[in-house]
Structures are given as structure tokens and as C-alpha cells.
Amino acid sequence: MMFDDLSDLYQQVILDHCKHPRNFHELPTATCSAQGRNPLCGDQLKLFLALDGEVIKDISFLGSGCCISKASASLLTDSVKGKTKAEVLSLFEQVHEMVTSGEVKGDVGKLAVFAGVHKFPARVKCAILAWHALKSALSGAGEPVSTETEEM
Ligand code: ZN
């Protein structure tokens, strides 16, 4: 089992979101979207966002990939709904720091389950994929993102 170092609780949350992803559908009201791809693992996903000014009114995703990438996207949609762009960008920084260093700074809520991912470098890109797609969607670029281009 690859998650020997993660606590049972964290494993359960991740497995639950992997098997039963939240907000897993297209979004008819979407005002923007972005795709993410992690070629190393084969993860692919597409985020749909319905923005109302600066606020994310609704968000959903579709895609396929490993458990970590799906659970991360699922928890992301739960976590950012109702937040402003600025709040989401600062959350992105917190999550990025957490999955690369294992340090949890500030209140990241349930996203803390991914802190253990930093011990598995190959999985960091799986965990951060949806966040890069989100950032791309919010920046207005909507360009497909690939974790290949990120320096970790
Ligand atoms: Zn993956």
C-alpha cells in the first residue's frame, strides 16, 4: 500500500472522495473552464466554473485518473465554492506549500488530508493538478495546463 505513512483517517477521506467524487458533472452555467493533464500518471481533468464577478458561484469537474488526483479535484470543488478569486489564489499557495513541504499554514480545512502527499514526490503532481487548472481558469487564460511544465 502506497499510503503507509498517511493516517487511516486521511486515507479514508481520500478514498471516499475518489470513489464518490463531489460535483462530478458538467456545469451548464459555466462561464469558464480549464483542462489539466499530468502525463507522468495519466491524470486528466476539466474544471468548470460559474463566476459571478469575483465570486465562484459554482464549480464542477470531470476527468479520469488516479485516486489522489480525483480526490484532490473533488475536495477542491467543495473548498472553493462561494470564495472570491483572491481567496482562492491564496488557498492555492497554501495547498501548493503543503503538498510540497508537508507544512500546513493557515486554515485549509479538509484539504489538510493532502499534507502527507509530500512524502511521495511522484504523487505531488497528482494532488496539485486540479489546483493548476483552477488557477488557469481564474486567470482567464483557460489554457490547458500540464504538470510537465512546472518545476517542482
Ligand atoms: Zn495521478
CSV table of C-alpha atoms and ligand atoms in Angstrom, one decimal:
chain,number,residue,atom,x,y,z
A,1,MET,CA,0.0,0.0,0.0
A,2,MET,CA,1.5,3.3,-1.0
A,3,PHE,CA,0.0,5.3,1.8
A,4,ASP,CA,1.5,3.5,4.7
A,5,ASP,CA,2.6,6.8,6.2
A,6,LEU,CA,-0.7,8.5,6.0
A,7,SER,CA,-3.1,8.2,8.9
A,8,ASP,CA,-6.2,6.0,8.4
A,9,LEU,CA,-8.4,9.0,8.7
A,10,TYR,CA,-6.7,10.8,5.8
A,11,GLN,CA,-6.8,7.6,3.7
A,12,GLN,CA,-10.5,7.3,4.3
A,13,VAL,CA,-11.3,10.9,3.3
A,14,ILE,CA,-9.2,10.5,0.1
A,15,LEU,CA,-10.7,7.1,-0.8
A,16,ASP,CA,-14.2,8.4,-0.1
A,17,HIS,CA,-13.7,11.4,-2.5
A,18,CYS,CA,-12.0,9.1,-5.0
A,19,LYS,CA,-14.9,6.7,-5.1
A,20,HIS,CA,-17.6,9.2,-4.8
A,21,PRO,CA,-16.3,12.5,-6.2
A,22,ARG,CA,-18.3,15.6,-5.4
A,23,ASN,CA,-19.5,18.0,-8.1
A,24,PHE,CA,-18.5,15.4,-10.7
A,25,HIS,CA,-20.5,16.6,-13.8
A,26,GLU,CA,-20.6,19.3,-16.4
A,27,LEU,CA,-21.8,22.7,-15.5
A,28,PRO,CA,-24.4,24.2,-17.8
A,29,THR,CA,-23.9,27.6,-16.2
A,30,ALA,CA,-20.1,27.6,-16.5
A,31,THR,CA,-18.5,30.9,-17.5
A,32,CYS,CA,-15.0,29.5,-17.9
A,33,SER,CA,-13.2,26.2,-17.8
A,34,ALA,CA,-9.7,24.8,-17.9
A,35,GLN,CA,-8.1,21.4,-18.5
A,36,GLY,CA,-5.3,19.8,-16.6
A,37,ARG,CA,-3.1,16.9,-17.6
A,38,ASN,CA,-0.4,15.0,-15.7
A,39,PRO,CA,1.3,12.8,-18.2
A,40,LEU,CA,3.5,11.1,-15.6
A,41,CYS,CA,0.5,9.5,-14.1
A,42,GLY,CA,-2.1,9.7,-16.8
A,43,ASP,CA,-4.4,12.0,-14.9
A,44,GLN,CA,-6.7,14.2,-16.9
A,45,LEU,CA,-9.4,16.6,-15.7
A,46,LYS,CA,-11.5,19.5,-16.8
A,47,LEU,CA,-12.8,22.1,-14.3
A,48,PHE,CA,-16.0,24.1,-15.0
A,49,LEU,CA,-16.5,27.4,-13.1
A,50,ALA,CA,-19.5,29.7,-12.9
A,51,LEU,CA,-18.2,33.1,-11.9
A,52,ASP,CA,-20.3,35.9,-10.6
A,53,GLY,CA,-17.9,38.9,-10.6
A,54,GLU,CA,-15.1,37.9,-8.3
A,55,VAL,CA,-17.0,35.0,-6.7
A,56,ILE,CA,-17.0,31.4,-7.7
A,57,LYS,CA,-20.8,30.7,-7.5
A,58,ASP,CA,-20.5,27.1,-8.7
A,59,ILE,CA,-17.8,24.7,-9.7
A,60,SER,CA,-17.6,21.1,-11.0
A,61,PHE,CA,-15.2,18.8,-12.8
A,62,LEU,CA,-14.9,15.8,-15.0
A,63,GLY,CA,-12.0,13.6,-15.7
A,64,SER,CA,-10.1,10.4,-15.1
A,65,GLY,CA,-7.0,9.5,-13.2
A,66,CYS,CA,-5.6,8.1,-10.0
A,67,CYS,CA,-7.3,8.3,-6.7
A,68,ILE,CA,-5.2,11.3,-5.5
A,69,SER,CA,-6.0,13.4,-8.5
A,70,LYS,CA,-9.7,12.7,-8.3
A,71,ALA,CA,-10.0,13.2,-4.6
A,72,SER,CA,-8.0,16.4,-4.8
A,73,ALA,CA,-10.3,17.8,-7.5
A,74,SER,CA,-13.3,16.7,-5.6
A,75,LEU,CA,-12.2,18.4,-2.3
A,76,LEU,CA,-11.1,21.4,-4.3
A,77,THR,CA,-14.6,21.9,-5.7
A,78,ASP,CA,-16.0,21.6,-2.2
A,79,SER,CA,-13.5,24.0,-0.8
A,80,VAL,CA,-13.6,26.9,-3.2
A,81,LYS,CA,-17.4,27.2,-3.9
A,82,GLY,CA,-18.5,30.6,-2.7
A,83,LYS,CA,-15.0,32.0,-2.4
A,84,THR,CA,-13.6,35.0,-4.2
A,85,LYS,CA,-10.7,34.8,-6.7
A,86,ALA,CA,-8.3,36.4,-4.3
A,87,GLU,CA,-9.3,33.9,-1.5
A,88,VAL,CA,-8.8,31.0,-3.9
A,89,LEU,CA,-5.4,32.2,-5.1
A,90,SER,CA,-4.2,32.5,-1.6
A,91,LEU,CA,-5.6,29.0,-0.9
A,92,PHE,CA,-3.7,27.7,-3.9
A,93,GLU,CA,-0.4,29.0,-2.4
A,94,GLN,CA,-1.3,27.3,0.9
A,95,VAL,CA,-2.1,24.0,-0.8
A,96,HIS,CA,1.0,24.1,-3.0
A,97,GLU,CA,3.2,24.8,0.0
A,98,MET,CA,1.5,22.0,1.9
A,99,VAL,CA,1.8,19.2,-0.7
A,100,THR,CA,5.4,20.1,-1.5
A,101,SER,CA,6.7,20.6,2.1
A,102,GLY,CA,4.1,18.9,4.3
A,103,GLU,CA,3.7,22.1,6.3
A,104,VAL,CA,0.1,23.2,6.9
A,105,LYS,CA,-0.1,27.0,7.1
A,106,GLY,CA,-3.4,28.7,8.0
A,107,ASP,CA,-6.8,27.1,7.8
A,108,VAL,CA,-7.0,24.7,4.8
A,109,GLY,CA,-9.9,22.7,6.2
A,110,LYS,CA,-10.3,19.2,4.9
A,111,LEU,CA,-7.6,19.9,2.3
A,112,ALA,CA,-5.1,19.0,5.2
A,113,VAL,CA,-5.6,15.4,4.2
A,114,PHE,CA,-3.1,16.0,1.4
A,115,ALA,CA,-0.3,17.1,3.7
A,116,GLY,CA,1.1,13.6,3.7
A,117,VAL,CA,1.4,13.6,-0.1
A,118,HIS,CA,4.8,15.4,0.1
A,119,LYS,CA,6.4,12.1,1.2
A,120,PHE,CA,5.5,10.7,-2.2
A,121,PRO,CA,7.1,13.0,-4.7
A,122,ALA,CA,5.5,11.3,-7.7
A,123,ARG,CA,2.1,12.0,-6.2
A,124,VAL,CA,2.6,15.7,-5.6
A,125,LYS,CA,1.7,16.4,-9.2
A,126,CYS,CA,-1.5,14.4,-8.9
A,127,ALA,CA,-2.5,16.4,-5.9
A,128,ILE,CA,-1.8,19.8,-7.3
A,129,LEU,CA,-3.2,19.1,-10.9
A,130,ALA,CA,-6.7,20.4,-10.2
A,131,TRP,CA,-5.3,23.5,-8.5
A,132,HIS,CA,-3.2,24.4,-11.5
A,133,ALA,CA,-6.3,24.0,-13.7
A,134,LEU,CA,-8.2,26.2,-11.3
A,135,LYS,CA,-5.6,28.9,-11.4
A,136,SER,CA,-5.6,28.8,-15.2
A,137,ALA,CA,-9.4,29.1,-15.4
A,138,LEU,CA,-9.3,32.1,-12.9
A,139,SER,CA,-6.5,33.8,-14.8
A,140,GLY,CA,-8.8,34.0,-17.7
A,141,ALA,CA,-6.3,32.1,-19.9
A,142,GLY,CA,-8.2,28.9,-19.8
A,143,GLU,CA,-5.1,27.3,-21.4
A,144,PRO,CA,-4.7,23.6,-20.9
A,145,VAL,CA,-2.1,23.1,-18.1
A,146,SER,CA,0.3,20.3,-17.8
A,147,THR,CA,2.3,19.4,-14.7
A,148,GLU,CA,5.2,18.6,-17.0
A,149,THR,CA,5.9,22.3,-17.4
A,150,GLU,CA,6.0,23.0,-13.7
A,151,GLU,CA,9.3,23.0,-11.9
A,152,MET,CA,8.9,21.4,-8.5
B,1,ZN,ZN,-2.2,10.7,-10.5
